[in-house]
CSV table of C-alpha atoms in Angstrom, one decimal:
chain,number,residue,atom,x,y,z
A,221,LEU,CA,116.1,126.1,43.0
A,222,ALA,CA,114.3,125.6,46.3
A,223,MET,CA,111.1,127.2,44.9
A,224,ILE,CA,111.2,124.9,41.8
A,225,LEU,CA,111.7,121.8,44.0
A,226,LEU,CA,108.8,122.8,46.3
A,227,ALA,CA,106.5,123.6,43.3
A,228,ALA,CA,107.5,120.2,41.7
A,229,ASN,CA,106.8,118.4,45.0
A,230,LEU,CA,103.4,120.1,45.4
A,231,GLY,CA,102.6,119.6,41.7
A,232,SER,CA,103.4,115.9,41.6
A,233,ARG,CA,101.3,115.3,44.7
A,234,ALA,CA,98.4,117.4,43.2
A,235,TRP,CA,98.7,115.4,40.0
A,236,TYR,CA,98.4,112.2,42.1
A,237,PHE,CA,95.5,113.4,44.3
A,238,MET,CA,93.5,114.6,41.3
A,239,LYS,CA,94.1,111.1,39.8
A,240,TRP,CA,95.4,112.3,36.4
A,241,LYS,CA,96.9,109.8,34.1
A,242,PRO,CA,100.7,109.7,33.8
A,243,LEU,CA,102.2,111.5,30.8
A,244,ARG,CA,103.6,109.4,28.0
A,245,THR,CA,107.0,110.3,26.7
A,246,CYS,CA,107.6,109.2,23.0
A,247,GLY,CA,107.6,105.4,23.5
A,248,GLY,CA,111.0,105.2,25.1
A,249,THR,CA,113.2,105.9,22.2
A,250,SER,CA,116.8,106.6,23.2
A,251,ARG,CA,116.9,110.0,21.6
A,252,VAL,CA,114.1,111.4,23.7
A,253,SER,CA,114.1,109.2,26.9
A,254,PHE,CA,116.9,111.2,28.5
A,255,LEU,CA,114.6,114.3,28.4
A,256,ALA,CA,111.8,112.5,30.2
A,257,PRO,CA,112.9,113.4,33.7
A,258,ILE,CA,113.4,117.1,32.7
A,259,PHE,CA,110.0,117.2,31.0
A,260,SER,CA,108.4,115.6,34.1
A,261,LEU,CA,110.1,118.1,36.4
A,262,PHE,CA,108.8,121.0,34.2
A,263,VAL,CA,105.3,119.6,34.1
A,264,ALA,CA,105.3,118.9,37.9
A,265,THR,CA,106.6,122.5,38.6
A,266,LEU,CA,104.0,124.0,36.4
A,267,THR,CA,101.3,122.0,38.1
A,268,GLY,CA,102.7,123.1,41.4
A,269,PHE,CA,102.5,126.7,40.5
A,270,ILE,CA,98.9,126.4,39.2
A,271,PHE,CA,97.5,124.0,42.0
A,272,PRO,CA,99.7,124.6,45.0
A,273,TYR,CA,97.1,123.9,47.7
A,274,ILE,CA,96.0,120.6,46.1
A,275,GLY,CA,99.4,119.0,47.0
A,276,PHE,CA,98.7,118.9,50.7
A,277,GLN,CA,98.2,115.5,52.3
A,278,ARG,CA,94.8,116.2,54.0
A,279,ILE,CA,93.2,117.1,50.6
A,280,GLN,CA,92.5,113.4,50.2
A,281,ALA,CA,89.4,113.8,52.3
A,282,GLY,CA,87.7,115.2,49.3
A,283,GLY,CA,84.4,117.1,49.0
A,284,ARG,CA,83.6,119.8,51.5
A,285,ALA,CA,86.7,119.0,53.7
A,286,ALA,CA,89.0,119.6,50.8
A,287,ILE,CA,87.4,122.9,50.0
A,288,GLN,CA,87.6,124.0,53.6
A,289,LEU,CA,91.3,123.0,53.7
A,290,VAL,CA,92.1,125.0,50.5
A,291,THR,CA,90.1,128.0,51.9
A,292,LEU,CA,92.0,127.8,55.3
A,293,ASN,CA,95.3,127.6,53.5
A,294,THR,CA,94.6,130.5,51.2
A,295,ILE,CA,93.6,132.6,54.3
A,296,VAL,CA,96.8,131.8,56.0
A,297,VAL,CA,98.9,132.6,52.9
A,298,ALA,CA,97.0,135.9,52.5
A,299,LEU,CA,97.7,136.9,56.1
A,300,LEU,CA,101.4,136.0,55.6
A,301,PHE,CA,101.4,138.0,52.4
A,302,ILE,CA,99.9,141.0,54.0
A,303,ALA,CA,102.2,140.7,57.0
A,304,SER,CA,105.2,140.5,54.8
A,305,ASP,CA,104.4,143.9,53.4
A,306,LEU,CA,104.6,145.6,56.8
A,307,ASP,CA,107.7,147.8,57.1
A,308,VAL,CA,108.6,146.4,60.6
A,309,ILE,CA,108.8,142.9,59.2
A,310,GLN,CA,110.6,143.9,56.1
A,311,GLN,CA,113.2,145.7,58.1
A,312,TYR,CA,113.7,142.6,60.2
A,313,LEU,CA,114.0,140.3,57.2
A,314,LEU,CA,116.1,142.4,54.9
A,315,VAL,CA,117.6,145.7,55.9
A,316,GLY,CA,116.7,148.5,53.4
A,317,SER,CA,114.0,146.6,51.6
A,318,HIS,CA,111.2,148.8,52.9
A,319,HIS,CA,112.7,151.7,50.8
A,320,CYS,CA,112.4,149.8,47.5
A,321,ASN,CA,109.4,150.0,45.2
A,322,GLN,CA,107.6,146.7,45.5
A,323,ASP,CA,104.5,147.5,43.5
A,324,GLY,CA,105.4,145.1,40.6
A,325,VAL,CA,106.1,142.2,42.9
A,326,ASN,CA,103.0,142.8,45.0
A,327,VAL,CA,100.8,143.0,41.9
A,328,THR,CA,102.3,139.9,40.3
A,329,LEU,CA,102.0,137.8,43.5
A,330,GLY,CA,98.5,139.2,44.2
A,331,ILE,CA,97.3,138.1,40.8
A,332,TRP,CA,99.0,134.7,41.1
A,333,PHE,CA,97.5,134.3,44.6
A,334,ALA,CA,94.0,135.1,43.4
A,335,MET,CA,94.2,132.8,40.4
A,336,THR,CA,95.7,129.8,42.4
A,337,SER,CA,93.1,130.2,45.1
A,338,ILE,CA,90.3,130.1,42.5
A,339,THR,CA,91.7,127.2,40.6
A,340,CYS,CA,92.4,125.2,43.8
A,341,ILE,CA,88.9,125.7,45.1
A,342,PHE,CA,87.4,124.5,41.9
A,343,ALA,CA,89.8,121.6,41.6
A,344,ALA,CA,89.1,120.6,45.3
A,345,ARG,CA,85.4,120.2,44.4
A,346,ASN,CA,86.4,117.4,42.0
A,347,ILE,CA,88.5,115.4,44.5
A,348,GLU,CA,86.6,112.4,45.7
A,349,HIS,CA,86.9,110.8,49.1
A,350,ALA,CA,90.0,108.5,49.1
A,351,GLU,CA,89.3,104.8,49.0
A,352,VAL,CA,90.5,102.6,51.9
A,353,HIS,CA,94.2,102.2,51.8
A,354,PRO,CA,95.4,98.6,51.3
A,355,GLU,CA,97.2,98.7,54.7
A,356,ASP,CA,94.0,99.6,56.5
A,357,SER,CA,92.6,96.1,55.7
A,358,ASP,CA,95.8,94.5,57.0
A,359,PRO,CA,96.4,96.3,60.3
A,360,ILE,CA,99.9,96.6,61.7
A,361,LEU,CA,98.8,95.9,65.3
A,362,VAL,CA,96.1,93.4,66.5
A,363,GLU,CA,94.8,93.4,70.1
A,364,GLU,CA,95.8,90.3,71.9
A,365,GLN,CA,95.3,89.6,75.6
A,366,MET,CA,98.1,87.0,75.9
A,367,SER,CA,100.7,89.6,74.8
A,368,PRO,CA,102.6,91.4,77.7
A,369,VAL,CA,101.9,94.7,76.0
A,370,GLY,CA,98.3,93.9,74.9
A,371,TYR,CA,99.0,93.9,71.1
A,372,SER,CA,100.8,91.7,68.6
A,373,VAL,CA,102.1,92.2,65.1
A,374,PRO,CA,100.3,89.8,62.8
A,375,ASN,CA,103.0,90.0,60.1
A,376,PHE,CA,105.7,88.6,62.4
A,377,PRO,CA,106.0,85.0,63.3
A,378,ASN,CA,104.7,84.2,66.7
A,379,PHE,CA,107.5,82.7,68.9
A,380,PRO,CA,106.1,82.2,72.4
A,381,ILE,CA,108.5,83.4,75.2
A,382,ASP,CA,108.0,82.0,78.7
A,383,PRO,CA,108.3,85.0,81.1
A,384,MET,CA,109.1,82.6,84.0
A,385,LYS,CA,112.3,81.5,82.2
A,386,PHE,CA,113.7,85.0,82.3
A,387,GLY,CA,111.8,86.2,85.4
A,388,ARG,CA,114.2,87.2,88.1
A,389,ARG,CA,117.5,86.2,86.6
A,390,GLY,CA,117.2,87.9,83.3
A,391,ILE,CA,119.5,86.8,80.6
A,392,GLY,CA,122.7,85.3,82.0
A,393,CYS,CA,125.7,87.6,82.2
A,394,ALA,CA,129.3,87.0,83.2
A,395,CYS,CA,129.3,90.0,85.5
A,396,THR,CA,127.7,90.9,88.8
A,397,SER,CA,124.5,92.7,89.1
A,398,ARG,CA,126.2,95.9,90.5
A,399,MET,CA,128.7,95.9,87.6
A,400,SER,CA,125.8,95.2,85.2
A,401,ALA,CA,123.9,98.2,86.5
A,402,THR,CA,127.0,100.4,86.1
A,403,TRP,CA,127.6,99.3,82.6
A,404,GLU,CA,123.9,99.8,81.7
A,405,MET,CA,124.1,103.4,83.1
A,406,VAL,CA,127.3,104.1,81.2
A,407,LEU,CA,125.8,102.7,78.0
A,408,GLY,CA,122.6,104.7,78.6
A,409,VAL,CA,124.6,108.0,79.0
A,410,ILE,CA,126.6,107.3,75.9
A,411,VAL,CA,123.5,106.5,73.9
A,412,SER,CA,121.7,109.6,75.2
A,413,VAL,CA,124.6,111.9,74.4
A,414,GLY,CA,124.9,110.3,71.0
A,415,MET,CA,121.2,110.9,70.3
A,416,GLY,CA,121.4,114.5,71.5
A,417,ALA,CA,124.4,115.3,69.3
């Protein structure tokens, strides 16, 4: 199940990055529409098994950078595949597995690895450099000298706060400063223990 979900995730992202059109499912008739999610999962899983390296986020760079990323990932997977066949590692992962005949598994995974490497390298050649994301034209932070931190958020309303109003006193409290510091410390300990748990 985990392998199917991982392949479906990589496959759907590869589908998106290669800019393929969405699949149509029989016009939305009630007899077939309940099978659409199952069909989509099957197609995404199949795409994930054929193009596993195209589903990575950095593949959006396109061109030569995409080919280099696929090549680097195939080398890492090949090294892990070779290392997993060592008896020392097999004894550590699963006791007694080094005594089993693993020729069929190794041949099958080797053929799958070679085929996916070739298909992903050729598919990476067709990925174009991503356009500017819409959020890049509307930045989250804008540099502003009047702000105490040096930046402001342009999407939030600008309510000016006079620092002199809250300078030494801070926000009014019904307790003394020593008691306030104690409560702040207790609250800080509770929050840090809560975050650590």
